[in-house]
Amino acid sequence: MGAIEIIIEPRTRDLGGFTVGRVLPYAKRRMVGPFIFFDVMGPNQFAPGQGIDVRPHPHINLATVTYLYDGEIWHRDNLGYDQIIKPGDVNWMTAGRGIVHSERTEPKTREAGQFLHGIQSWVALPESDAETDPEFFHHPKASLPEITMAGVEMRLIAGDAFGEKSPVKTYSGIFYLDIQAQADAKLELPDNHEERAFYLVDGDLKIDGEDYAPGRLIVFKPSASPTIEALSNAKIMALGGEPLGKRVLWWNFVAASNERLNQAKTDWLEASQSGFKEGVFTLPPDETEYIPLPEA
């Protein structure tokens, strides 16, 4: 455990029709770099006629990214973006001062059924950029840098690592890497970021002589240089970056203060009470449903 600070295993959460494994936030490790939320979706097999229906809901002061290994998700937001998220693509939504979106299964995909597997994460924004205008960017898989080492293929989802930089617009020092490693391959950690972690999606790793099974987040100590080897073909999500300081999280809101959090609660409540005809938040086009503000 010399190079490892903590190991976090997912806790099961029901999101209404499908379950996820929640990794972050965790009581003893709220964030890794700017990453404040990390959910593992699936793997889930949806039968024909089944799918996900996450109704419109708000976010503030963060960016979201849904990254898929298998399946599709239909994103719609109140900026007017209507996008099918497919494996390997990056769909980066900066909430800033406030955004509303839904996540559903597109009708044709629902009719056929699908196998869904991916990761959804939230990245906190620096206080200086927390209230920036909301934005949405779609980056096809082919537009993302690929990094090759002996027996290792990496796709740089966001930020910078190993001399490459992703085209995704970010606001702080960050790296996010989809890693595919062959058995017996040696792996490295980016050395230009303070906080770093591996989520082992599939396969087994040996770290400084100890074996680690899949389904856990391994957070490394700053400046650690562990010896990492893939014991089998492995799939890993590597993440981290520069710490941003304390954040508070409630429901879908992230903020640097409780005051800002409470304002977001009031804004969503007032908008919903007016039928989204008044207030800060509006619904995506062609959406009429929404998730009410939780009572507690």
PDB file of C-alpha atoms in Angstrom:
ATOM      1  CA  MET A   1       0.000   0.000   0.000  1.00  0.00           C
ATOM      2  CA  GLY A   2       3.053   2.285  -0.077  1.00  0.00           C
ATOM      3  CA  ALA A   3       2.011   4.033  -3.321  1.00  0.00           C
ATOM      4  CA  ILE A   4      -1.721   3.782  -2.677  1.00  0.00           C
ATOM      5  CA  GLU A   5      -3.687   6.237  -0.550  1.00  0.00           C
ATOM      6  CA  ILE A   6      -7.081   4.522  -0.581  1.00  0.00           C
ATOM      7  CA  ILE A   7      -9.120   1.924  -2.462  1.00  0.00           C
ATOM      8  CA  ILE A   8     -12.818   2.652  -3.044  1.00  0.00           C
ATOM      9  CA  GLU A   9     -15.399   0.079  -4.099  1.00  0.00           C
ATOM     10  CA  PRO A  10     -18.690   1.181  -5.747  1.00  0.00           C
ATOM     11  CA  ARG A  11     -21.907   1.352  -3.731  1.00  0.00           C
ATOM     12  CA  THR A  12     -25.088   0.347  -5.582  1.00  0.00           C
ATOM     13  CA  ARG A  13     -27.596   3.116  -6.313  1.00  0.00           C
ATOM     14  CA  ASP A  14     -30.982   2.831  -8.062  1.00  0.00           C
ATOM     15  CA  LEU A  15     -31.593   5.645 -10.558  1.00  0.00           C
ATOM     16  CA  GLY A  16     -35.093   4.585 -11.479  1.00  0.00           C
ATOM     17  CA  GLY A  17     -35.125   1.532 -13.726  1.00  0.00           C
ATOM     18  CA  PHE A  18     -31.411   0.830 -13.675  1.00  0.00           C
ATOM     19  CA  THR A  19     -28.639   0.610 -11.118  1.00  0.00           C
ATOM     20  CA  VAL A  20     -25.204   2.216 -11.018  1.00  0.00           C
ATOM     21  CA  GLY A  21     -22.085   1.743  -8.917  1.00  0.00           C
ATOM     22  CA  ARG A  22     -21.292   5.012  -7.140  1.00  0.00           C
ATOM     23  CA  VAL A  23     -17.578   5.501  -6.529  1.00  0.00           C
ATOM     24  CA  LEU A  24     -17.309   9.245  -5.824  1.00  0.00           C
ATOM     25  CA  PRO A  25     -18.053  11.076  -3.641  1.00  0.00           C
ATOM     26  CA  TYR A  26     -16.835   8.819  -0.821  1.00  0.00           C
ATOM     27  CA  ALA A  27     -16.773   9.661   2.879  1.00  0.00           C
ATOM     28  CA  LYS A  28     -12.982   9.404   3.156  1.00  0.00           C
ATOM     29  CA  ARG A  29     -12.200  10.752  -0.343  1.00  0.00           C
ATOM     30  CA  ARG A  30     -14.673  13.304  -1.669  1.00  0.00           C
ATOM     31  CA  MET A  31     -12.757  14.171  -4.845  1.00  0.00           C
ATOM     32  CA  VAL A  32      -9.805  13.132  -7.013  1.00  0.00           C
ATOM     33  CA  GLY A  33      -8.413  16.286  -8.599  1.00  0.00           C
ATOM     34  CA  PRO A  34     -11.522  18.124  -9.863  1.00  0.00           C
ATOM     35  CA  PHE A  35     -13.547  14.881 -10.185  1.00  0.00           C
ATOM     36  CA  ILE A  36     -16.332  15.029  -7.596  1.00  0.00           C
ATOM     37  CA  PHE A  37     -18.711  12.370  -8.927  1.00  0.00           C
ATOM     38  CA  PHE A  38     -18.047   9.023 -10.610  1.00  0.00           C
ATOM     39  CA  ASP A  39     -20.776   6.493 -11.444  1.00  0.00           C
ATOM     40  CA  VAL A  40     -20.274   3.180 -13.210  1.00  0.00           C
ATOM     41  CA  MET A  41     -23.306   2.424 -15.402  1.00  0.00           C
ATOM     42  CA  GLY A  42     -23.851  -1.281 -15.887  1.00  0.00           C
ATOM     43  CA  PRO A  43     -23.094  -3.467 -17.550  1.00  0.00           C
ATOM     44  CA  ASN A  44     -26.871  -3.706 -18.015  1.00  0.00           C
ATOM     45  CA  GLN A  45     -28.803  -5.706 -20.583  1.00  0.00           C
ATOM     46  CA  PHE A  46     -32.051  -3.959 -21.536  1.00  0.00           C
ATOM     47  CA  ALA A  47     -34.680  -6.166 -23.115  1.00  0.00           C
ATOM     48  CA  PRO A  48     -36.671  -4.870 -26.120  1.00  0.00           C
ATOM     49  CA  GLY A  49     -39.027  -2.160 -24.894  1.00  0.00           C
ATOM     50  CA  GLN A  50     -36.862  -1.271 -21.899  1.00  0.00           C
ATOM     51  CA  GLY A  51     -34.477   1.639 -21.437  1.00  0.00           C
ATOM     52  CA  ILE A  52     -33.460   4.531 -19.219  1.00  0.00           C
ATOM     53  CA  ASP A  53     -35.588   7.605 -18.571  1.00  0.00           C
ATOM     54  CA  VAL A  54     -33.759  10.176 -16.489  1.00  0.00           C
ATOM     55  CA  ARG A  55     -36.169  13.107 -16.675  1.00  0.00           C
ATOM     56  CA  PRO A  56     -34.948  16.706 -17.053  1.00  0.00           C
ATOM     57  CA  HIS A  57     -32.964  17.890 -14.029  1.00  0.00           C
ATOM     58  CA  PRO A  58     -30.618  20.810 -13.289  1.00  0.00           C
ATOM     59  CA  HIS A  59     -26.884  21.187 -12.638  1.00  0.00           C
ATOM     60  CA  ILE A  60     -24.719  24.127 -11.564  1.00  0.00           C
ATOM     61  CA  ASN A  61     -20.986  24.886 -11.182  1.00  0.00           C
ATOM     62  CA  LEU A  62     -19.768  21.640 -12.757  1.00  0.00           C
ATOM     63  CA  ALA A  63     -19.182  19.837 -16.036  1.00  0.00           C
ATOM     64  CA  THR A  64     -20.553  16.384 -16.833  1.00  0.00           C
ATOM     65  CA  VAL A  65     -19.159  13.770 -19.188  1.00  0.00           C
ATOM     66  CA  THR A  66     -20.789  10.483 -20.132  1.00  0.00           C
ATOM     67  CA  TYR A  67     -18.352   7.995 -21.656  1.00  0.00           C
ATOM     68  CA  LEU A  68     -19.691   4.716 -23.029  1.00  0.00           C
ATOM     69  CA  TYR A  69     -18.055   1.373 -23.712  1.00  0.00           C
ATOM     70  CA  ASP A  70     -21.274  -0.184 -25.049  1.00  0.00           C
ATOM     71  CA  GLY A  71     -24.744   1.064 -25.962  1.00  0.00           C
ATOM     72  CA  GLU A  72     -26.220   4.509 -26.530  1.00  0.00           C
ATOM     73  CA  ILE A  73     -27.792   7.315 -24.471  1.00  0.00           C
ATOM     74  CA  TRP A  74     -29.965  10.110 -25.808  1.00  0.00           C
ATOM     75  CA  HIS A  75     -29.001  13.546 -24.429  1.00  0.00           C
ATOM     76  CA  ARG A  76     -31.245  16.633 -24.688  1.00  0.00           C
ATOM     77  CA  ASP A  77     -30.708  19.954 -22.892  1.00  0.00           C
ATOM     78  CA  ASN A  78     -32.288  23.393 -22.597  1.00  0.00           C
ATOM     79  CA  LEU A  79     -29.623  24.914 -24.849  1.00  0.00           C
ATOM     80  CA  GLY A  80     -31.286  22.967 -27.657  1.00  0.00           C
ATOM     81  CA  TYR A  81     -28.676  20.222 -28.083  1.00  0.00           C
ATOM     82  CA  ASP A  82     -30.055  16.835 -29.097  1.00  0.00           C
ATOM     83  CA  GLN A  83     -27.291  14.229 -29.242  1.00  0.00           C
ATOM     84  CA  ILE A  84     -26.996  10.449 -29.274  1.00  0.00           C
ATOM     85  CA  ILE A  85     -23.994   9.463 -27.134  1.00  0.00           C
ATOM     86  CA  LYS A  86     -22.102   6.508 -28.619  1.00  0.00           C
ATOM     87  CA  PRO A  87     -19.113   4.460 -27.414  1.00  0.00           C
ATOM     88  CA  GLY A  88     -15.787   6.304 -27.461  1.00  0.00           C
ATOM     89  CA  ASP A  89     -17.291   9.751 -28.093  1.00  0.00           C
ATOM     90  CA  VAL A  90     -16.998  12.580 -25.583  1.00  0.00           C
ATOM     91  CA  ASN A  91     -20.071  14.635 -24.746  1.00  0.00           C
ATOM     92  CA  TRP A  92     -18.952  17.335 -22.339  1.00  0.00           C
ATOM     93  CA  MET A  93     -21.629  19.528 -20.766  1.00  0.00           C
ATOM     94  CA  THR A  94     -20.501  22.572 -18.809  1.00  0.00           C
ATOM     95  CA  ALA A  95     -23.317  23.553 -16.454  1.00  0.00           C
ATOM     96  CA  GLY A  96     -21.764  26.801 -15.258  1.00  0.00           C
ATOM     97  CA  ARG A  97     -24.480  29.083 -13.856  1.00  0.00           C
ATOM     98  CA  GLY A  98     -27.122  26.490 -14.700  1.00  0.00           C
ATOM     99  CA  ILE A  99     -28.291  23.930 -17.246  1.00  0.00           C
ATOM    100  CA  VAL A 100     -31.093  21.362 -17.527  1.00  0.00           C
ATOM    101  CA  HIS A 101     -30.842  18.058 -19.396  1.00  0.00           C
ATOM    102  CA  SER A 102     -32.455  14.646 -19.764  1.00  0.00           C
ATOM    103  CA  GLU A 103     -30.880  11.245 -20.401  1.00  0.00           C
ATOM    104  CA  ARG A 104     -33.042   8.655 -22.097  1.00  0.00           C
ATOM    105  CA  THR A 105     -32.992   5.691 -24.437  1.00  0.00           C
ATOM    106  CA  GLU A 106     -33.835   6.767 -27.990  1.00  0.00           C
ATOM    107  CA  PRO A 107     -37.065   5.125 -29.287  1.00  0.00           C
ATOM    108  CA  LYS A 108     -35.468   2.908 -31.966  1.00  0.00           C
ATOM    109  CA  THR A 109     -32.825   1.670 -29.535  1.00  0.00           C
ATOM    110  CA  ARG A 110     -35.492   1.041 -26.892  1.00  0.00           C
ATOM    111  CA  GLU A 111     -37.529  -0.999 -29.355  1.00  0.00           C
ATOM    112  CA  ALA A 112     -34.545  -3.226 -30.141  1.00  0.00           C
ATOM    113  CA  GLY A 113     -33.077  -3.441 -26.623  1.00  0.00           C
ATOM    114  CA  GLN A 114     -29.390  -2.904 -25.883  1.00  0.00           C
ATOM    115  CA  PHE A 115     -26.369  -3.709 -23.741  1.00  0.00           C
ATOM    116  CA  LEU A 116     -25.272  -0.569 -21.850  1.00  0.00           C
ATOM    117  CA  HIS A 117     -21.958  -0.016 -20.096  1.00  0.00           C
ATOM    118  CA  GLY A 118     -20.179   3.244 -19.338  1.00  0.00           C
ATOM    119  CA  ILE A 119     -19.080   5.841 -16.819  1.00  0.00           C
ATOM    120  CA  GLN A 120     -20.620   9.169 -15.923  1.00  0.00           C
ATOM    121  CA  SER A 121     -18.507  11.685 -14.055  1.00  0.00           C
ATOM    122  CA  TRP A 122     -18.804  15.256 -12.848  1.00  0.00           C
ATOM    123  CA  VAL A 123     -15.917  17.696 -12.793  1.00  0.00           C
ATOM    124  CA  ALA A 124     -16.073  20.667 -10.430  1.00  0.00           C
ATOM    125  CA  LEU A 125     -15.258  24.072 -11.925  1.00  0.00           C
ATOM    126  CA  PRO A 126     -12.815  26.533 -10.366  1.00  0.00           C
ATOM    127  CA  GLU A 127     -14.592  29.257  -8.395  1.00  0.00           C
ATOM    128  CA  SER A 128     -13.496  31.843 -10.977  1.00  0.00           C
ATOM    129  CA  ASP A 129     -15.349  29.928 -13.724  1.00  0.00           C
ATOM    130  CA  ALA A 130     -18.189  28.380 -11.738  1.00  0.00           C
ATOM    131  CA  GLU A 131     -20.805  30.815 -13.099  1.00  0.00           C
ATOM    132  CA  THR A 132     -19.664  30.675 -16.725  1.00  0.00           C
ATOM    133  CA  ASP A 133     -22.285  30.390 -19.475  1.00  0.00           C
ATOM    134  CA  PRO A 134     -23.508  26.815 -19.937  1.00  0.00           C
ATOM    135  CA  GLU A 135     -22.144  24.952 -22.974  1.00  0.00           C
ATOM    136  CA  PHE A 136     -22.313  21.536 -24.630  1.00  0.00           C
ATOM    137  CA  PHE A 137     -19.651  19.986 -26.868  1.00  0.00           C
ATOM    138  CA  HIS A 138     -19.709  16.731 -28.825  1.00  0.00           C
ATOM    139  CA  HIS A 139     -16.320  15.242 -29.778  1.00  0.00           C
ATOM    140  CA  PRO A 140     -16.387  12.105 -31.959  1.00  0.00           C
ATOM    141  CA  LYS A 141     -14.051   9.288 -30.975  1.00  0.00           C
ATOM    142  CA  ALA A 142     -11.842   9.909 -34.018  1.00  0.00           C
ATOM    143  CA  SER A 143     -11.101  13.479 -32.858  1.00  0.00           C
ATOM    144  CA  LEU A 144      -9.494  12.389 -29.562  1.00  0.00           C
ATOM    145  CA  PRO A 145      -5.724  11.851 -29.227  1.00  0.00           C
ATOM    146  CA  GLU A 146      -4.535   8.267 -29.046  1.00  0.00           C
ATOM    147  CA  ILE A 147      -1.425   7.344 -27.071  1.00  0.00           C
ATOM    148  CA  THR A 148       0.393   4.070 -27.682  1.00  0.00           C
ATOM    149  CA  MET A 149       2.924   2.359 -25.449  1.00  0.00           C
ATOM    150  CA  ALA A 150       4.123  -1.249 -25.469  1.00  0.00           C
ATOM    151  CA  GLY A 151       0.970  -3.337 -25.134  1.00  0.00           C
ATOM    152  CA  VAL A 152      -1.107  -0.310 -24.109  1.00  0.00           C
ATOM    153  CA  GLU A 153      -3.597   1.793 -26.110  1.00  0.00           C
ATOM    154  CA  MET A 154      -4.979   4.992 -24.544  1.00  0.00           C
ATOM    155  CA  ARG A 155      -7.604   7.505 -25.643  1.00  0.00           C
ATOM    156  CA  LEU A 156      -7.296  10.950 -24.045  1.00  0.00           C
ATOM    157  CA  ILE A 157     -10.847  11.958 -23.165  1.00  0.00           C
ATOM    158  CA  ALA A 158      -9.993  15.298 -21.562  1.00  0.00           C
ATOM    159  CA  GLY A 159      -7.050  17.323 -20.320  1.00  0.00           C
ATOM    160  CA  ASP A 160      -3.403  16.472 -20.956  1.00  0.00           C
ATOM    161  CA  ALA A 161      -1.201  13.445 -20.349  1.00  0.00           C
ATOM    162  CA  PHE A 162       1.964  11.918 -21.777  1.00  0.00           C
ATOM    163  CA  GLY A 163       2.615  14.946 -24.006  1.00  0.00           C
ATOM    164  CA  GLU A 164      -0.835  14.954 -25.641  1.00  0.00           C
ATOM    165  CA  LYS A 165      -3.799  17.321 -25.155  1.00  0.00           C
ATOM    166  CA  SER A 166      -7.490  16.644 -25.721  1.00  0.00           C
ATOM    167  CA  PRO A 167      -9.602  19.129 -27.733  1.00  0.00           C
ATOM    168  CA  VAL A 168     -12.247  19.123 -24.963  1.00  0.00           C
ATOM    169  CA  LYS A 169     -12.632  22.537 -23.315  1.00  0.00           C
ATOM    170  CA  THR A 170     -11.795  22.325 -19.610  1.00  0.00           C
ATOM    171  CA  TYR A 171     -11.190  24.936 -16.917  1.00  0.00           C
ATOM    172  CA  SER A 172      -8.512  23.394 -14.686  1.00  0.00           C
ATOM    173  CA  GLY A 173      -5.606  20.965 -14.761  1.00  0.00           C
ATOM    174  CA  ILE A 174      -7.098  17.544 -15.488  1.00  0.00           C
ATOM    175  CA  PHE A 175      -6.550  14.220 -17.211  1.00  0.00           C
ATOM    176  CA  TYR A 176      -9.065  11.539 -18.167  1.00  0.00           C
ATOM    177  CA  LEU A 177      -7.831   8.448 -20.028  1.00  0.00           C
ATOM    178  CA  ASP A 178      -9.516   5.356 -21.451  1.00  0.00           C
ATOM    179  CA  ILE A 179      -6.801   2.680 -21.213  1.00  0.00           C
ATOM    180  CA  GLN A 180      -6.799  -0.754 -22.863  1.00  0.00           C
ATOM    181  CA  ALA A 181      -3.852  -2.905 -21.740  1.00  0.00           C
ATOM    182  CA  GLN A 182      -2.744  -6.335 -22.912  1.00  0.00           C
ATOM    183  CA  ALA A 183      -1.728  -9.034 -20.455  1.00  0.00           C
ATOM    184  CA  ASP A 184       1.826  -8.493 -19.109  1.00  0.00           C
ATOM    185  CA  ALA A 185       1.901  -4.846 -20.290  1.00  0.00           C
ATOM    186  CA  LYS A 186       3.512  -2.255 -18.022  1.00  0.00           C
ATOM    187  CA  LEU A 187       1.502   0.874 -17.178  1.00  0.00           C
ATOM    188  CA  GLU A 188       2.539   4.345 -16.076  1.00  0.00           C
ATOM    189  CA  LEU A 189       0.873   7.213 -14.246  1.00  0.00           C
ATOM    190  CA  PRO A 190       0.998  10.717 -15.779  1.00  0.00           C
ATOM    191  CA  ASP A 191       3.659  12.595 -13.822  1.00  0.00           C
ATOM    192  CA  ASN A 192       2.328  16.119 -14.455  1.00  0.00           C
ATOM    193  CA  HIS A 193      -0.745  15.943 -12.195  1.00  0.00           C
ATOM    194  CA  GLU A 194      -0.880  15.972  -8.404  1.00  0.00           C
ATOM    195  CA  GLU A 195      -3.841  13.651  -7.827  1.00  0.00           C
ATOM    196  CA  ARG A 196      -4.210  10.440  -9.831  1.00  0.00           C
ATOM    197  CA  ALA A 197      -6.405   7.354  -9.735  1.00  0.00           C
ATOM    198  CA  PHE A 198      -7.188   4.193 -11.723  1.00  0.00           C
ATOM    199  CA  TYR A 199     -10.675   2.732 -11.904  1.00  0.00           C
ATOM    200  CA  LEU A 200     -10.207  -0.886 -12.928  1.00  0.00           C
ATOM    201  CA  VAL A 201     -13.167  -1.638 -15.201  1.00  0.00           C
ATOM    202  CA  ASP A 202     -12.088  -5.100 -16.273  1.00  0.00           C
ATOM    203  CA  GLY A 203      -9.070  -7.373 -15.839  1.00  0.00           C
ATOM    204  CA  ASP A 204      -6.517  -7.640 -13.040  1.00  0.00           C
ATOM    205  CA  LEU A 205      -3.512  -5.520 -12.129  1.00  0.00           C
ATOM    206  CA  LYS A 206      -0.377  -6.043 -10.075  1.00  0.00           C
ATOM    207  CA  ILE A 207       0.754  -2.862  -8.280  1.00  0.00           C
ATOM    208  CA  ASP A 208       4.046  -2.985  -6.402  1.00  0.00           C
ATOM    209  CA  GLY A 209       3.700  -6.752  -6.044  1.00  0.00           C
ATOM    210  CA  GLU A 210       0.051  -6.803  -4.884  1.00  0.00           C
ATOM    211  CA  ASP A 211      -2.809  -8.129  -7.033  1.00  0.00           C
ATOM    212  CA  TYR A 212      -5.973  -6.057  -7.575  1.00  0.00           C
ATOM    213  CA  ALA A 213      -9.277  -7.296  -8.996  1.00  0.00           C
ATOM    214  CA  PRO A 214     -11.649  -5.174 -11.118  1.00  0.00           C
ATOM    215  CA  GLY A 215     -14.432  -2.987  -9.771  1.00  0.00           C
ATOM    216  CA  ARG A 216     -12.532  -0.551  -7.571  1.00  0.00           C
ATOM    217  CA  LEU A 217     -10.969   2.909  -7.652  1.00  0.00           C
ATOM    218  CA  ILE A 218      -7.296   2.927  -6.703  1.00  0.00           C
ATOM    219  CA  VAL A 219      -6.187   6.396  -5.564  1.00  0.00           C
ATOM    220  CA  PHE A 220      -2.439   6.910  -5.589  1.00  0.00           C
ATOM    221  CA  LYS A 221      -0.443   9.114  -3.272  1.00  0.00           C
ATOM    222  CA  PRO A 222       0.985  12.336  -4.790  1.00  0.00           C
ATOM    223  CA  SER A 223       4.391  11.803  -6.457  1.00  0.00           C
ATOM    224  CA  ALA A 224       4.058   8.002  -6.194  1.00  0.00           C
ATOM    225  CA  SER A 225       5.776   6.027  -8.950  1.00  0.00           C
ATOM    226  CA  PRO A 226       4.384   2.510  -8.560  1.00  0.00           C
ATOM    227  CA  THR A 227       5.262  -0.489 -10.680  1.00  0.00           C
ATOM    228  CA  ILE A 228       2.022  -1.445 -12.458  1.00  0.00           C
ATOM    229  CA  GLU A 229       1.522  -4.549 -14.601  1.00  0.00           C
ATOM    230  CA  ALA A 230      -1.597  -5.955 -16.290  1.00  0.00           C
ATOM    231  CA  LEU A 231      -2.064  -9.589 -15.224  1.00  0.00           C
ATOM    232  CA  SER A 232      -4.687 -10.073 -17.949  1.00  0.00           C
ATOM    233  CA  ASN A 233      -6.199  -7.954 -20.684  1.00  0.00           C
ATOM    234  CA  ALA A 234      -7.402  -4.934 -18.731  1.00  0.00           C
ATOM    235  CA  LYS A 235      -9.707  -1.962 -19.217  1.00  0.00           C
ATOM    236  CA  ILE A 236      -8.952   1.064 -17.013  1.00  0.00           C
ATOM    237  CA  MET A 237     -10.269   4.600 -16.600  1.00  0.00           C
ATOM    238  CA  ALA A 238      -7.486   6.865 -15.354  1.00  0.00           C
ATOM    239  CA  LEU A 239      -8.466  10.217 -13.875  1.00  0.00           C
ATOM    240  CA  GLY A 240      -7.222  13.096 -11.783  1.00  0.00           C
ATOM    241  CA  GLY A 241      -5.720  16.540 -11.888  1.00  0.00           C
ATOM    242  CA  GLU A 242      -5.184  19.519  -9.666  1.00  0.00           C
ATOM    243  CA  PRO A 243      -7.297  19.790  -6.475  1.00  0.00           C
ATOM    244  CA  LEU A 244      -9.711  22.723  -6.423  1.00  0.00           C
ATOM    245  CA  GLY A 245     -10.457  22.945  -2.712  1.00  0.00           C
ATOM    246  CA  LYS A 246     -13.573  22.047  -0.759  1.00  0.00           C
ATOM    247  CA  ARG A 247     -16.902  21.684  -2.564  1.00  0.00           C
ATOM    248  CA  VAL A 248     -20.391  20.952  -1.272  1.00  0.00           C
ATOM    249  CA  LEU A 249     -22.670  18.592  -3.180  1.00  0.00           C
ATOM    250  CA  TRP A 250     -26.423  18.139  -2.810  1.00  0.00           C
ATOM    251  CA  TRP A 251     -28.614  16.271  -5.289  1.00  0.00           C
ATOM    252  CA  ASN A 252     -27.428  17.461  -8.748  1.00  0.00           C
ATOM    253  CA  PHE A 253     -25.782  20.646  -7.497  1.00  0.00           C
ATOM    254  CA  VAL A 254     -22.117  21.317  -6.773  1.00  0.00           C
ATOM    255  CA  ALA A 255     -20.916  24.606  -5.299  1.00  0.00           C
ATOM    256  CA  ALA A 256     -18.177  26.200  -3.239  1.00  0.00           C
ATOM    257  CA  SER A 257     -20.665  27.428  -0.614  1.00  0.00           C
ATOM    258  CA  ASN A 258     -23.929  26.381   0.985  1.00  0.00           C
ATOM    259  CA  GLU A 259     -25.372  29.769   0.035  1.00  0.00           C
ATOM    260  CA  ARG A 260     -24.954  29.031  -3.678  1.00  0.00           C
ATOM    261  CA  LEU A 261     -26.361  25.559  -3.167  1.00  0.00           C
ATOM    262  CA  ASN A 262     -29.449  26.935  -1.443  1.00  0.00           C
ATOM    263  CA  GLN A 263     -29.957  29.480  -4.225  1.00  0.00           C
ATOM    264  CA  ALA A 264     -29.964  26.658  -6.803  1.00  0.00           C
ATOM    265  CA  LYS A 265     -32.590  24.792  -4.771  1.00  0.00           C
ATOM    266  CA  THR A 266     -34.783  27.900  -4.703  1.00  0.00           C
ATOM    267  CA  ASP A 267     -34.269  28.517  -8.430  1.00  0.00           C
ATOM    268  CA  TRP A 268     -35.354  24.979  -9.393  1.00  0.00           C
ATOM    269  CA  LEU A 269     -38.345  25.050  -7.072  1.00  0.00           C
ATOM    270  CA  GLU A 270     -39.551  28.432  -8.358  1.00  0.00           C
ATOM    271  CA  ALA A 271     -39.088  27.437 -11.990  1.00  0.00           C
ATOM    272  CA  SER A 272     -41.051  24.204 -11.523  1.00  0.00           C
ATOM    273  CA  GLN A 273     -43.844  25.977  -9.633  1.00  0.00           C
ATOM    274  CA  SER A 274     -44.256  28.389 -12.570  1.00  0.00           C
ATOM    275  CA  GLY A 275     -44.370  25.558 -15.095  1.00  0.00           C
ATOM    276  CA  PHE A 276     -40.894  26.676 -16.246  1.00  0.00           C
ATOM    277  CA  LYS A 277     -42.329  29.901 -17.629  1.00  0.00           C
ATOM    278  CA  GLU A 278     -40.394  32.014 -15.127  1.00  0.00           C
ATOM    279  CA  GLY A 279     -37.068  31.760 -13.338  1.00  0.00           C
ATOM    280  CA  VAL A 280     -33.514  30.688 -14.027  1.00  0.00           C
ATOM    281  CA  PHE A 281     -34.176  27.186 -15.352  1.00  0.00           C
ATOM    282  CA  THR A 282     -36.089  26.056 -18.449  1.00  0.00           C
ATOM    283  CA  LEU A 283     -36.813  22.599 -19.876  1.00  0.00           C
ATOM    284  CA  PRO A 284     -35.261  21.086 -22.999  1.00  0.00           C
ATOM    285  CA  PRO A 285     -37.388  21.453 -26.151  1.00  0.00           C
ATOM    286  CA  ASP A 286     -40.187  18.873 -26.431  1.00  0.00           C
ATOM    287  CA  GLU A 287     -39.788  17.841 -22.775  1.00  0.00           C
ATOM    288  CA  THR A 288     -42.634  18.295 -20.285  1.00  0.00           C
ATOM    289  CA  GLU A 289     -41.555  15.992 -17.451  1.00  0.00           C
ATOM    290  CA  TYR A 290     -38.981  16.926 -14.821  1.00  0.00           C
ATOM    291  CA  ILE A 291     -37.514  15.633 -11.557  1.00  0.00           C
ATOM    292  CA  PRO A 292     -38.945  17.604  -8.631  1.00  0.00           C
ATOM    293  CA  LEU A 293     -36.671  19.083  -5.978  1.00  0.00           C
ATOM    294  CA  PRO A 294     -36.163  16.395  -3.310  1.00  0.00           C
ATOM    295  CA  GLU A 295     -37.792  17.148   0.016  1.00  0.00           C
ATOM    296  CA  ALA A 296     -34.665  16.323   1.996  1.00  0.00           C
TER     297      ALA A 296
END
